[in-house]
Amino acid sequence: MARREGSDIVAVGDFDAVAIGQARRLYGLAFSILRDAGEAEDAVQETMVRAWRSWDSLRDEAARTGWLTRICVNHCLRRRSLMSRLPWPSGGREEVLPDASQPTPADPRQARLRDGFKRLSARQRAVLSLHYHHGYSLDESAALIGCRPGTARSHLARALATLREELDDVRA
Amino acid sequence: MSERDDDLITLLRADLADAARTTPREGFEMRMWDAAHGNPQQRRQRIGAHRLMGPALALATAAVLVAAISVGVSLRARHNQAPATTPPPVTRPTANPALRALTSKGMPSRTGFSLGWDPVSHRLLLFGGERRNGPPPNGLEVVYTQTWAWDGHAWSRLNTPAAPPYGVGTAMVVDPHVGRLMLVGGDHIGTSPSGGSWTWDGSAWHRLGRGADVPVQPNVGDLGSDPATGEVLVDGHIGDGSKSGAFAWDGSVWRGLGEPSPSEDLTSGTATLAYDPRSRRVLHIGGGTVAPVNRIDPTFAYDGNGWSRLPDSATAPDGAANSMTDDGGRVLLLTHKPGSPLDSPETAMFVWHESGWVRLHPAHLPPGLGPLVWDPDLHAAVLLTATTPSETVDGMWIWDGSDWRQVPVTLFPEAATSPTALG
């Protein structure tokens, strides 16, 4: 039973303020990795379920944002890995369904970059998103993904090379 | 880094920013809240899983089996890891941007009115009321029998050929039997007789037959709707107030509910009812603001057969119950915070959870109290507040599931001053 003025309520309110308050940010991160609205929402939902179960055990309040990010990224990586193993009719890692939540850009280079993004692995996408949009250093990104810093740098370099190739095709 | 790389990074940042700005489906935060707090009925089905199984079903049976096993393991793990007890109810963010655009232009300033949400016209309906120049029972200036509607932006006075005759002492709630607002009671400047029972069809009032006249005199808020049984519940004082009774309206007759009557324990005749969707019961709580002590009475529950007093618990709210509503998932209660002045009460907020009340601590609380109504279209609770000693309504607040937001209000300029009933 919850107590009226007790720590239960404080903890729950704290969860709502911190975790639910970050749901949109996590959704954006998940979408940038998965490029699928339904999958992104699944990822955030799974993050919330896991976060709620373990919320009380995380005593370091300052680390909660990173913790939520790590849960979300890890779920995205697992989902992406599962998706890539399935035999899509179109083959490979292409998205099966176009996602209306992100319209096609007018700039052909932007459109091409998005095509190139689909060729990236989930870890490569995660490193790009964490580093270039969410402001994490490469070392921090590595910790969130669960790999060594050198591996994260490798993911980044390969991802940029893939995207560069895609844009070079446009220029050519 | 070369110019080419700079160009690439610029494009990449723009693309990632676009991705981060992608808007999830409406109600996203609420679904996340439900998922986290263990509301399985609200939990969203996995769209991703459907997509995995759909396009390649014939070609990839084995792979789908792998996916299904994986999902099954995940669900089993989720079940096994579920907390032993359901988490307590807490704030539920909706972040509906439409709520920020609400205004309340021309709001009729008065007290003693009844308020309800009209499921036919999908508007908030206000009937009756009075205007005072001082605290009740003195200072009465005007009694109204007007009907007003709020569409989310402005109040409009509706032209109704017929209307309930008494503008004070009425109560209004949706009759689940017919899906229309029902208004009962009403007295003229504090005296009987009852003004009968009326139904609102979305544009006009219609008086129900004499058999529908409510057997008790309800106060505002003493009326409740029970979707589980399709009944309207009322409790209140009979005759001169020396007796009380509880009744249920099934669409044709008022049925006495016998003992106990939740009104018997009331200290000052103030009570409020609301349906609890989780337990499928109607809750009743009363209280009073009899100076110098304001107190709250026990909570009662109606299960379709009769009222039963619920055990007192350590989580009982303090202060006097003022208004209550259900938000489609929980029961919200506003109380007059103990120790705060009677003429400018501070508000406390509670939600009902399983067998007790749990206090919420939102970032903002309305500075006054008044009728509280759930608007399913807005997915928000609407509160009209009075901050003056005469209890005249002068504010509007919206509960969006996580916090209160004040709606900009422009009061309707009333001209009449004579102490007579106005149509």
Coordinates of C-alpha atoms in Angstrom, one line a residue:
Chain A
M1 CA 0.0 0.0 0.0
A2 CA 1.3 3.4 -0.9
R3 CA 1.8 5.9 1.9
R4 CA 0.4 9.3 1.7
E5 CA 3.5 11.2 2.4
G6 CA 6.0 8.4 2.3
S7 CA 8.8 7.6 0.0
D8 CA 6.6 5.5 -2.2
I9 CA 4.9 8.5 -3.6
V10 CA 8.0 10.5 -3.9
A11 CA 9.6 7.7 -5.8
V12 CA 6.7 7.2 -8.1
G13 CA 6.4 10.9 -8.8
D14 CA 10.1 10.9 -9.4
F15 CA 9.8 8.1 -11.9
D16 CA 7.1 10.0 -13.8
A17 CA 9.0 13.2 -13.8
V18 CA 12.3 11.6 -14.9
A19 CA 11.4 8.6 -17.0
I20 CA 8.0 9.5 -18.5
G21 CA 9.4 13.0 -19.0
Q22 CA 12.1 11.6 -21.2
A23 CA 9.9 9.3 -23.2
R24 CA 9.9 11.7 -26.2
R25 CA 13.6 12.0 -26.2
L26 CA 14.0 8.3 -26.1
Y27 CA 11.5 7.9 -28.9
G28 CA 13.6 10.2 -31.1
L29 CA 16.7 8.2 -30.3
A30 CA 14.9 4.9 -30.9
F31 CA 13.5 6.2 -34.2
S32 CA 16.8 7.3 -35.4
I33 CA 18.2 3.8 -34.9
L34 CA 15.2 1.7 -36.0
R35 CA 13.6 4.1 -38.5
D36 CA 10.2 2.7 -37.8
A37 CA 7.6 4.4 -35.6
G38 CA 6.0 1.2 -34.3
E39 CA 9.4 -0.3 -33.4
A40 CA 10.5 2.9 -31.8
E41 CA 7.4 3.0 -29.6
D42 CA 8.0 -0.6 -28.7
A43 CA 11.5 0.3 -27.6
V44 CA 10.4 3.1 -25.4
Q45 CA 7.6 1.0 -23.9
E46 CA 10.1 -1.7 -23.1
T47 CA 12.4 0.9 -21.6
M48 CA 9.6 2.2 -19.4
V49 CA 8.7 -1.3 -18.2
R50 CA 12.2 -2.2 -17.3
A51 CA 12.9 1.2 -15.8
W52 CA 9.9 1.0 -13.5
R53 CA 10.9 -2.4 -12.2
S54 CA 14.4 -1.3 -11.3
W55 CA 13.8 2.3 -10.5
D56 CA 14.2 2.0 -6.8
S57 CA 17.5 0.2 -7.2
L58 CA 19.1 3.0 -9.0
R59 CA 20.3 5.3 -6.2
D60 CA 22.4 7.6 -8.3
E61 CA 19.9 10.1 -9.6
A62 CA 22.4 11.7 -11.9
A63 CA 23.0 8.5 -13.7
R64 CA 19.3 7.9 -14.4
T65 CA 19.2 9.6 -17.8
G66 CA 22.2 7.6 -19.0
W67 CA 20.6 4.4 -17.6
L68 CA 17.4 5.0 -19.5
T69 CA 19.3 5.8 -22.6
R70 CA 21.3 2.6 -22.3
I71 CA 18.2 0.4 -21.8
C72 CA 16.6 2.0 -24.8
V73 CA 19.6 1.6 -27.0
N74 CA 20.2 -2.0 -26.0
H75 CA 16.6 -2.8 -26.8
C76 CA 16.9 -1.1 -30.2
L77 CA 20.0 -3.1 -30.9
R78 CA 18.3 -6.4 -30.0
R79 CA 15.3 -5.6 -32.1
R80 CA 17.4 -4.5 -35.1
S81 CA 19.4 -7.7 -34.8
L82 CA 16.2 -9.8 -34.8
M83 CA 14.8 -7.8 -37.8
S84 CA 17.9 -8.2 -39.8
R85 CA 17.9 -12.0 -39.4
L86 CA 14.4 -12.4 -40.8
P87 CA 14.0 -13.1 -44.5
W88 CA 12.3 -9.9 -45.8
P89 CA 10.8 -10.2 -49.2
S90 CA 13.1 -7.2 -50.2
G91 CA 16.1 -8.8 -48.6
G92 CA 18.7 -7.4 -46.4
R93 CA 18.1 -4.6 -43.9
E94 CA 15.8 -2.5 -46.0
E95 CA 12.6 -1.3 -44.2
V96 CA 9.6 -3.3 -45.4
L97 CA 7.1 -0.5 -44.9
P98 CA 7.6 3.2 -45.6
D99 CA 7.1 5.1 -42.5
A100 CA 4.7 8.0 -42.9
S101 CA 5.9 9.6 -39.7
Q102 CA 9.1 10.8 -41.5
P103 CA 8.3 12.2 -44.9
T104 CA 10.7 11.9 -47.8
P105 CA 13.0 15.0 -47.8
A106 CA 12.9 17.4 -50.8
D107 CA 16.7 17.6 -50.9
P108 CA 18.0 14.7 -53.0
R109 CA 21.2 14.5 -51.0
Q110 CA 19.2 14.2 -47.8
A111 CA 17.1 11.5 -49.4
R112 CA 20.2 9.7 -50.5
L113 CA 21.7 10.0 -47.0
R114 CA 18.6 8.4 -45.6
D115 CA 18.9 5.6 -48.0
G116 CA 22.5 5.2 -47.0
F117 CA 21.4 5.1 -43.3
K118 CA 19.4 2.0 -44.0
R119 CA 22.6 0.2 -45.0
L120 CA 24.1 0.9 -41.6
S121 CA 24.1 -1.6 -38.8
A122 CA 22.2 -0.9 -35.7
R123 CA 25.4 -0.1 -33.8
Q124 CA 26.6 2.2 -36.4
R125 CA 23.3 4.1 -36.4
A126 CA 23.4 4.2 -32.6
V127 CA 26.9 5.7 -32.5
L128 CA 25.9 8.3 -35.1
S129 CA 22.8 9.3 -33.3
L130 CA 24.3 9.4 -29.8
H131 CA 27.4 11.2 -30.9
Y132 CA 26.1 13.7 -33.5
H133 CA 22.7 14.4 -32.2
H134 CA 22.5 13.6 -28.5
G135 CA 25.8 15.1 -27.7
Y136 CA 27.6 12.1 -26.2
S137 CA 31.3 11.7 -26.7
L138 CA 32.5 8.6 -28.4
D139 CA 33.6 7.1 -25.1
E140 CA 30.2 7.8 -23.6
S141 CA 28.5 6.4 -26.7
A142 CA 30.6 3.3 -26.4
A143 CA 29.5 2.8 -22.8
L144 CA 25.9 3.2 -23.8
I145 CA 26.1 0.7 -26.5
G146 CA 28.2 -1.7 -24.5
C147 CA 31.4 -1.8 -26.5
R148 CA 34.9 -0.5 -26.2
P149 CA 35.7 3.0 -27.3
G150 CA 37.9 1.8 -30.1
T151 CA 35.0 -0.3 -31.4
A152 CA 32.7 2.7 -31.3
R153 CA 35.3 4.7 -33.3
S154 CA 35.4 1.9 -35.8
H155 CA 31.6 1.9 -36.1
L156 CA 31.6 5.7 -36.6
A157 CA 34.3 5.6 -39.3
R158 CA 32.6 2.8 -41.2
A159 CA 29.2 4.5 -41.0
L160 CA 30.6 7.7 -42.3
A161 CA 32.4 5.9 -45.1
T162 CA 29.1 4.2 -46.1
L163 CA 27.2 7.5 -46.1
R164 CA 30.0 9.2 -48.0
E165 CA 29.8 6.6 -50.7
E166 CA 26.1 7.2 -50.9
L167 CA 26.5 10.9 -51.4
D168 CA 29.4 10.4 -53.9
D169 CA 26.9 8.5 -56.0
V170 CA 24.7 11.6 -56.1
R171 CA 27.6 13.8 -57.1
A172 CA 28.7 11.4 -59.7
Chain B
M1 CA 38.3 17.1 -41.8
S2 CA 37.6 17.9 -45.5
E3 CA 34.9 20.1 -46.8
R4 CA 33.2 16.9 -48.1
D5 CA 33.1 15.5 -44.6
D6 CA 31.8 18.8 -43.3
D7 CA 29.0 18.6 -45.8
L8 CA 28.3 15.0 -44.8
I9 CA 28.2 15.8 -41.1
T10 CA 25.9 18.7 -41.7
L11 CA 23.5 16.5 -43.7
L12 CA 23.8 13.8 -41.1
R13 CA 23.0 16.2 -38.2
A14 CA 20.0 17.5 -40.1
D15 CA 18.7 13.9 -40.8
L16 CA 19.2 12.9 -37.1
A17 CA 17.4 16.1 -36.0
D18 CA 14.5 15.2 -38.3
A19 CA 14.4 11.7 -36.8
A20 CA 14.4 13.1 -33.3
R21 CA 11.6 15.4 -34.1
T22 CA 9.4 12.6 -35.4
T23 CA 6.1 12.7 -33.5
P24 CA 4.8 9.5 -32.1
R25 CA 1.1 8.6 -32.3
E26 CA -1.3 10.7 -30.1
G27 CA -1.4 9.5 -26.5
F28 CA 2.2 8.3 -26.6
E29 CA 3.0 9.4 -23.0
M30 CA -0.1 7.9 -21.7
R31 CA 0.7 4.5 -23.3
M32 CA 4.2 4.7 -21.9
W33 CA 2.8 5.5 -18.4
D34 CA 0.4 2.6 -18.6
A35 CA 3.1 0.2 -19.8
A36 CA 5.4 1.3 -16.9
H37 CA 2.7 1.2 -14.3
G38 CA 1.3 -2.2 -15.3
N39 CA -2.0 -1.4 -16.9
P40 CA -2.3 -4.4 -19.2
Q41 CA -5.5 -3.3 -20.8
Q42 CA -3.9 -0.1 -22.0
R43 CA -0.6 -1.6 -23.0
R44 CA -0.1 -1.3 -26.6
Q45 CA 0.3 -4.4 -28.8
R46 CA 3.6 -4.7 -30.4
I47 CA 3.2 -3.2 -33.9
G48 CA 6.7 -4.3 -34.7
A49 CA 5.9 -7.9 -33.9
H50 CA 2.9 -7.8 -36.3
R51 CA 5.1 -6.4 -39.0
L52 CA 7.6 -9.1 -38.5
M53 CA 5.1 -11.9 -39.0
G54 CA 3.1 -10.3 -41.7
P55 CA 4.9 -9.9 -45.0
A56 CA 7.1 -13.0 -45.0
L57 CA 4.7 -15.4 -43.2
A58 CA 4.8 -18.1 -45.9
L59 CA 8.4 -17.8 -46.6
A60 CA 9.8 -17.5 -43.1
T61 CA 7.9 -19.8 -40.8
A62 CA 11.0 -20.9 -39.1
A63 CA 12.2 -17.4 -38.6
V64 CA 8.8 -16.3 -37.3
L65 CA 8.9 -19.2 -34.8
V66 CA 12.2 -17.9 -33.6
A67 CA 10.7 -14.4 -33.3
A68 CA 7.7 -15.8 -31.5
I69 CA 9.8 -17.7 -29.1
S70 CA 11.9 -14.7 -28.5
V71 CA 8.8 -12.5 -27.8
G72 CA 7.4 -15.3 -25.6
V73 CA 10.5 -15.4 -23.5
S74 CA 10.4 -11.7 -23.3
L75 CA 6.8 -11.7 -22.1
R76 CA 7.5 -14.5 -19.7
A77 CA 10.4 -12.6 -18.3
R78 CA 8.2 -9.6 -18.0
H79 CA 5.6 -11.6 -16.1
N80 CA 8.2 -13.1 -13.8
Q81 CA 9.7 -9.8 -13.1
A82 CA 6.4 -8.1 -12.4
P83 CA 6.4 -6.5 -9.0
A84 CA 4.5 -8.3 -6.3
T85 CA 2.1 -5.4 -5.8
T86 CA 0.6 -3.1 -8.3
P87 CA 2.3 0.2 -8.4
P88 CA 0.4 3.0 -6.8
P89 CA -1.5 5.3 -9.0
V90 CA 0.3 8.5 -9.8
T91 CA 0.2 11.3 -12.3
R92 CA -0.3 10.2 -15.9
P93 CA 1.1 12.6 -18.4
T94 CA -0.9 13.2 -21.6
A95 CA 0.9 16.2 -23.0
N96 CA -2.0 17.0 -25.2
P97 CA -1.0 20.2 -27.0
A98 CA -4.6 21.0 -27.6
L99 CA -5.0 21.7 -24.0
R100 CA -2.6 24.7 -24.2
A101 CA -5.0 26.3 -26.8
L102 CA -8.0 26.3 -24.5
T103 CA -9.6 29.5 -23.5
S104 CA -12.7 30.4 -21.5
K105 CA -14.1 33.5 -23.0
G106 CA -17.3 34.9 -21.6
M107 CA -17.5 32.4 -18.7
P108 CA -20.6 33.0 -16.6
S109 CA -19.5 34.1 -13.1
R110 CA -21.8 32.6 -10.5
T111 CA -22.0 30.0 -7.7
G112 CA -24.4 27.2 -6.9
F113 CA -24.7 25.9 -10.5
S114 CA -24.5 22.4 -11.8
L115 CA -22.0 21.3 -14.3
G116 CA -21.7 18.3 -16.6
W117 CA -20.3 17.0 -19.8
D118 CA -22.8 16.6 -22.6
P119 CA -22.2 13.4 -24.5
V120 CA -24.6 14.5 -27.3
S121 CA -23.1 17.8 -28.2
H122 CA -19.6 17.0 -26.7
R123 CA -19.6 20.3 -24.7
L124 CA -19.4 21.2 -21.1
L125 CA -22.9 22.3 -19.9
L126 CA -23.6 24.7 -17.0
F127 CA -27.0 25.2 -15.6
G128 CA -28.4 27.6 -13.1
G129 CA -26.6 29.2 -10.2
E130 CA -26.8 32.3 -8.2
R131 CA -24.8 35.5 -7.7
R132 CA -24.0 36.8 -4.2
N133 CA -22.2 39.8 -2.9
G134 CA -21.1 37.9 0.3
P135 CA -20.7 34.4 1.7
P136 CA -23.8 32.2 1.8
P137 CA -26.4 32.2 3.2
N138 CA -26.4 35.9 2.9
G139 CA -25.8 38.3 0.1
L140 CA -28.0 36.7 -2.6
E141 CA -28.4 39.0 -5.6
V142 CA -29.6 36.9 -8.5
V143 CA -30.8 33.4 -9.2
Y144 CA -30.2 32.1 -12.7
T145 CA -32.0 29.4 -14.7
Q146 CA -29.8 29.9 -17.8
T147 CA -28.0 27.1 -19.7
W148 CA -24.5 27.7 -20.9
A149 CA -22.2 25.6 -23.0
W150 CA -18.4 25.7 -23.4
D151 CA -16.8 24.5 -26.6
G152 CA -13.2 24.7 -25.5
H153 CA -12.8 28.4 -26.3
A154 CA -15.9 30.4 -25.4
W155 CA -19.0 30.1 -23.4
S156 CA -22.4 30.6 -25.1
R157 CA -25.7 31.1 -23.5
L158 CA -28.1 28.7 -25.1
N159 CA -31.7 29.6 -26.0
T160 CA -33.8 26.9 -24.4
P161 CA -37.6 27.0 -24.9
A162 CA -38.0 25.1 -21.6
A163 CA -35.7 24.9 -18.6
P164 CA -35.7 23.5 -15.1
P165 CA -37.5 26.0 -12.9
Y166 CA -35.0 26.3 -10.1
G167 CA -31.5 27.3 -10.7
V168 CA -30.0 26.4 -7.3
G169 CA -29.6 23.0 -5.7
T170 CA -29.5 21.0 -8.9
A171 CA -27.1 18.3 -9.8
M172 CA -26.3 17.0 -13.3
V173 CA -24.7 13.8 -14.5
V174 CA -24.8 11.5 -17.6
D175 CA -27.6 9.0 -17.4
P176 CA -25.8 5.9 -18.7
H177 CA -29.1 4.3 -19.5
V178 CA -29.8 6.7 -22.3
G179 CA -26.4 8.4 -22.7
R180 CA -27.8 11.9 -22.0
L181 CA -27.3 14.4 -19.2
M182 CA -29.8 14.2 -16.5
L183 CA -30.5 17.1 -14.1
V184 CA -32.4 16.6 -10.8
G185 CA -33.3 18.5 -7.8
G186 CA -33.4 22.2 -7.5
D187 CA -34.9 24.5 -4.9
H188 CA -35.8 28.1 -4.9
I189 CA -33.6 30.2 -2.7
G190 CA -33.0 27.3 -0.4
T191 CA -36.6 26.0 -0.1
S192 CA -38.4 23.0 -1.5
P193 CA -40.1 21.8 -3.6
S194 CA -38.0 19.9 -6.1
G195 CA -37.8 21.1 -9.6
G196 CA -38.3 17.6 -11.0
S197 CA -36.0 15.6 -13.2
W198 CA -34.9 16.8 -16.6
T199 CA -32.9 15.4 -19.5
W200 CA -30.8 17.3 -22.1
D201 CA -30.9 16.1 -25.7
G202 CA -28.0 18.2 -26.8
S203 CA -30.0 21.3 -27.6
A204 CA -33.1 21.4 -25.3
W205 CA -34.3 20.4 -21.9
H206 CA -37.2 17.9 -21.5
R207 CA -38.9 17.2 -18.2
L208 CA -39.2 13.6 -17.3
G209 CA -42.5 12.2 -15.8
R210 CA -43.5 12.8 -12.2
G211 CA -42.2 9.3 -11.4
A212 CA -38.7 10.6 -12.2
D213 CA -38.8 13.2 -9.5
V214 CA -35.9 12.6 -7.2
P215 CA -37.0 11.5 -3.7
V216 CA -34.2 13.5 -2.0
Q217 CA -32.8 17.0 -2.2
P218 CA -29.3 16.6 -3.6
N219 CA -26.5 19.1 -3.3
V220 CA -24.4 19.8 -6.2
G221 CA -22.1 16.7 -6.5
D222 CA -24.4 14.4 -4.8
L223 CA -25.3 12.7 -8.0
G224 CA -23.3 9.9 -9.6
S225 CA -23.4 7.8 -12.7
D226 CA -22.8 4.1 -12.6
P227 CA -21.9 2.7 -16.1
A228 CA -21.5 -0.8 -14.6
T229 CA -25.2 -1.0 -13.8
G230 CA -26.6 1.7 -16.0
E231 CA -28.0 3.6 -13.0
V232 CA -27.9 7.1 -11.7
L233 CA -27.2 7.3 -8.0
V234 CA -28.3 10.0 -5.7
D235 CA -28.1 10.5 -2.0
G236 CA -29.2 13.4 0.0
H237 CA -31.5 14.8 2.6
I238 CA -35.2 14.1 2.7
G239 CA -37.7 16.8 3.7
D240 CA -36.3 19.2 6.3
G241 CA -32.9 17.4 6.3
S242 CA -33.5 15.3 9.4
K243 CA -33.4 12.2 7.3
S244 CA -31.2 11.0 4.5
G245 CA -31.6 8.4 1.8
A246 CA -29.8 6.8 -1.1
F247 CA -31.6 5.9 -4.4
A248 CA -30.8 4.5 -7.8
W249 CA -32.5 5.5 -11.1
D250 CA -32.7 2.7 -13.6
G251 CA -34.4 4.8 -16.4
S252 CA -37.9 4.3 -15.1
V253 CA -38.0 4.5 -11.3
W254 CA -36.0 5.5 -8.3
R255 CA -35.1 2.5 -6.2
G256 CA -34.4 2.9 -2.5
L257 CA -31.0 1.4 -1.6
G258 CA -31.7 0.9 2.1
E259 CA -29.1 1.1 4.8
P260 CA -26.5 2.2 5.1
S261 CA -27.0 5.6 3.4
P262 CA -23.6 7.3 2.9
S263 CA -25.3 10.6 3.7
E264 CA -26.0 9.6 7.3
D265 CA -22.4 10.2 8.3
L266 CA -22.1 13.6 6.6
T267 CA -21.2 16.3 8.9
S268 CA -22.3 19.2 6.7
G269 CA -24.1 17.8 3.8
T270 CA -21.2 18.1 1.4
A271 CA -20.6 14.9 -0.6
T272 CA -19.4 13.9 -4.0
L273 CA -19.6 10.7 -6.1
A274 CA -17.6 9.2 -8.9
Y275 CA -17.3 5.9 -10.7
D276 CA -14.2 3.9 -10.3
P277 CA -13.6 2.0 -13.6
R278 CA -11.0 -0.3 -12.0
S279 CA -13.3 -1.7 -9.3
R280 CA -16.5 -1.0 -11.3
R281 CA -17.9 0.6 -8.2
V282 CA -19.1 4.1 -7.4
L283 CA -17.3 5.9 -4.6
H284 CA -18.9 8.3 -2.3
I285 CA -17.1 10.6 0.1
G286 CA -18.3 13.5 2.1
G287 CA -17.0 16.0 4.5
G288 CA -17.6 19.4 5.9
T289 CA -16.0 22.8 6.4
V290 CA -17.7 23.6 9.7
A291 CA -15.4 26.1 11.3
P292 CA -13.0 25.8 12.9
V293 CA -12.5 22.2 11.9
N294 CA -12.8 20.8 8.4
R295 CA -13.0 17.1 8.2
I296 CA -13.6 14.3 5.8
D297 CA -16.1 11.4 6.2
P298 CA -15.7 7.8 5.4
T299 CA -15.6 6.5 1.9
F300 CA -18.5 4.4 0.7
A301 CA -18.7 2.1 -2.4
Y302 CA -21.7 1.1 -4.4
D303 CA -21.5 -2.3 -6.2
G304 CA -24.9 -2.5 -7.8
N305 CA -26.6 -3.8 -4.7
G306 CA -26.2 -1.2 -2.1
W307 CA -23.7 1.1 -0.4
S308 CA -21.1 -0.3 1.9
R309 CA -18.7 1.6 4.1
L310 CA -15.1 0.9 3.3
P311 CA -12.6 0.4 6.1
D312 CA -10.8 3.4 7.2
S313 CA -7.2 3.4 6.2
A314 CA -4.1 5.3 7.0
T315 CA -4.3 6.9 3.6
A316 CA -7.5 8.7 4.2
P317 CA -7.4 12.3 2.9
D318 CA -7.4 15.1 5.4
G319 CA -9.5 18.1 4.8
A320 CA -13.0 18.3 3.4
A321 CA -14.0 16.5 0.3
N322 CA -15.0 19.0 -2.3
S323 CA -15.3 17.5 -5.8
M324 CA -14.5 14.2 -7.5
T325 CA -14.5 12.7 -10.9
D326 CA -13.2 9.7 -12.8
D327 CA -10.8 10.2 -15.6
G328 CA -11.5 7.1 -17.5
G329 CA -9.1 5.1 -15.4
R330 CA -9.0 6.5 -11.9
V331 CA -11.0 8.6 -9.4
L332 CA -9.6 12.0 -8.7
L333 CA -10.6 13.9 -5.5
L334 CA -10.0 17.5 -4.6
T335 CA -10.2 18.5 -0.9
H336 CA -10.1 21.6 1.1
K337 CA -6.7 21.5 2.7
P338 CA -6.9 21.5 6.5
G339 CA -5.9 24.7 8.2
S340 CA -6.4 26.9 5.1
P341 CA -9.0 29.7 5.3
L342 CA -12.6 28.7 4.6
D343 CA -13.1 31.6 2.3
S344 CA -9.9 31.0 0.3
P345 CA -9.2 27.3 0.6
E346 CA -6.0 25.6 -0.4
T347 CA -6.4 22.5 -2.5
A348 CA -5.1 19.0 -1.9
M349 CA -5.4 16.3 -4.5
F350 CA -5.9 12.5 -4.2
V351 CA -6.5 9.5 -6.3
W352 CA -8.2 6.3 -5.3
H353 CA -6.0 3.2 -5.5
E354 CA -7.5 -0.2 -4.7
S355 CA -8.5 0.3 -1.2
G356 CA -7.3 3.7 -0.2
W357 CA -6.6 7.3 -1.2
V358 CA -3.2 8.3 -2.3
R359 CA -2.1 11.9 -2.3
L360 CA -0.7 13.5 -5.4
H361 CA 1.8 16.3 -5.5
P362 CA 1.5 17.9 -8.9
A363 CA 3.7 20.9 -9.6
H364 CA 0.7 23.2 -9.6
L365 CA -2.6 23.1 -7.8
P366 CA -5.6 25.4 -8.4
P367 CA -6.0 28.1 -5.8
G368 CA -9.6 27.4 -5.3
L369 CA -12.2 24.7 -5.4
G370 CA -15.4 24.0 -7.4
P371 CA -17.1 21.5 -9.6
L372 CA -14.8 19.0 -11.4
V373 CA -15.9 17.3 -14.6
W374 CA -14.1 14.8 -16.8
D375 CA -14.2 15.8 -20.5
P376 CA -13.5 12.6 -22.6
D377 CA -12.9 14.6 -25.7
L378 CA -10.1 16.7 -24.2
H379 CA -9.0 13.7 -22.1
A380 CA -8.8 16.1 -19.2
A381 CA -10.6 17.1 -16.1
V382 CA -12.1 20.6 -16.1
L383 CA -12.3 22.5 -12.8
L384 CA -14.2 25.7 -12.3
T385 CA -12.7 27.5 -9.3
A386 CA -13.9 30.2 -7.0
T387 CA -11.3 32.3 -5.2
T388 CA -13.7 34.9 -3.6
P389 CA -15.5 34.7 -0.3
S390 CA -18.8 34.7 -2.2
E391 CA -17.8 31.5 -3.9
T392 CA -18.3 33.1 -7.3
V393 CA -16.5 31.2 -10.0
D394 CA -13.8 33.1 -11.6
G395 CA -11.2 30.6 -12.8
M396 CA -10.9 27.5 -14.9
W397 CA -8.2 24.8 -14.6
I398 CA -7.4 21.7 -16.6
W399 CA -5.9 18.5 -15.2
D400 CA -4.0 16.9 -18.1
G401 CA -3.1 13.8 -16.2
S402 CA 0.2 15.1 -14.8
D403 CA -0.4 18.7 -13.8
W404 CA -2.9 21.5 -13.6
R405 CA -3.0 24.2 -16.2
Q406 CA -4.8 27.4 -15.9
V407 CA -7.1 28.4 -18.7
P408 CA -7.3 32.0 -19.6
V409 CA -10.7 33.3 -18.5
T410 CA -12.7 36.3 -19.6
L411 CA -15.8 36.7 -17.4
F412 CA -19.2 37.4 -18.9
P413 CA -20.3 40.9 -17.9
E414 CA -23.5 40.4 -15.9
A415 CA -25.8 43.4 -15.9
A416 CA -28.8 42.3 -13.9
T417 CA -28.7 43.0 -10.2
S418 CA -32.2 42.5 -8.9
P419 CA -32.7 39.5 -6.6
T420 CA -35.1 37.7 -8.9
A421 CA -34.9 34.6 -10.9
L422 CA -33.6 35.2 -14.4
G423 CA -34.3 33.0 -17.4

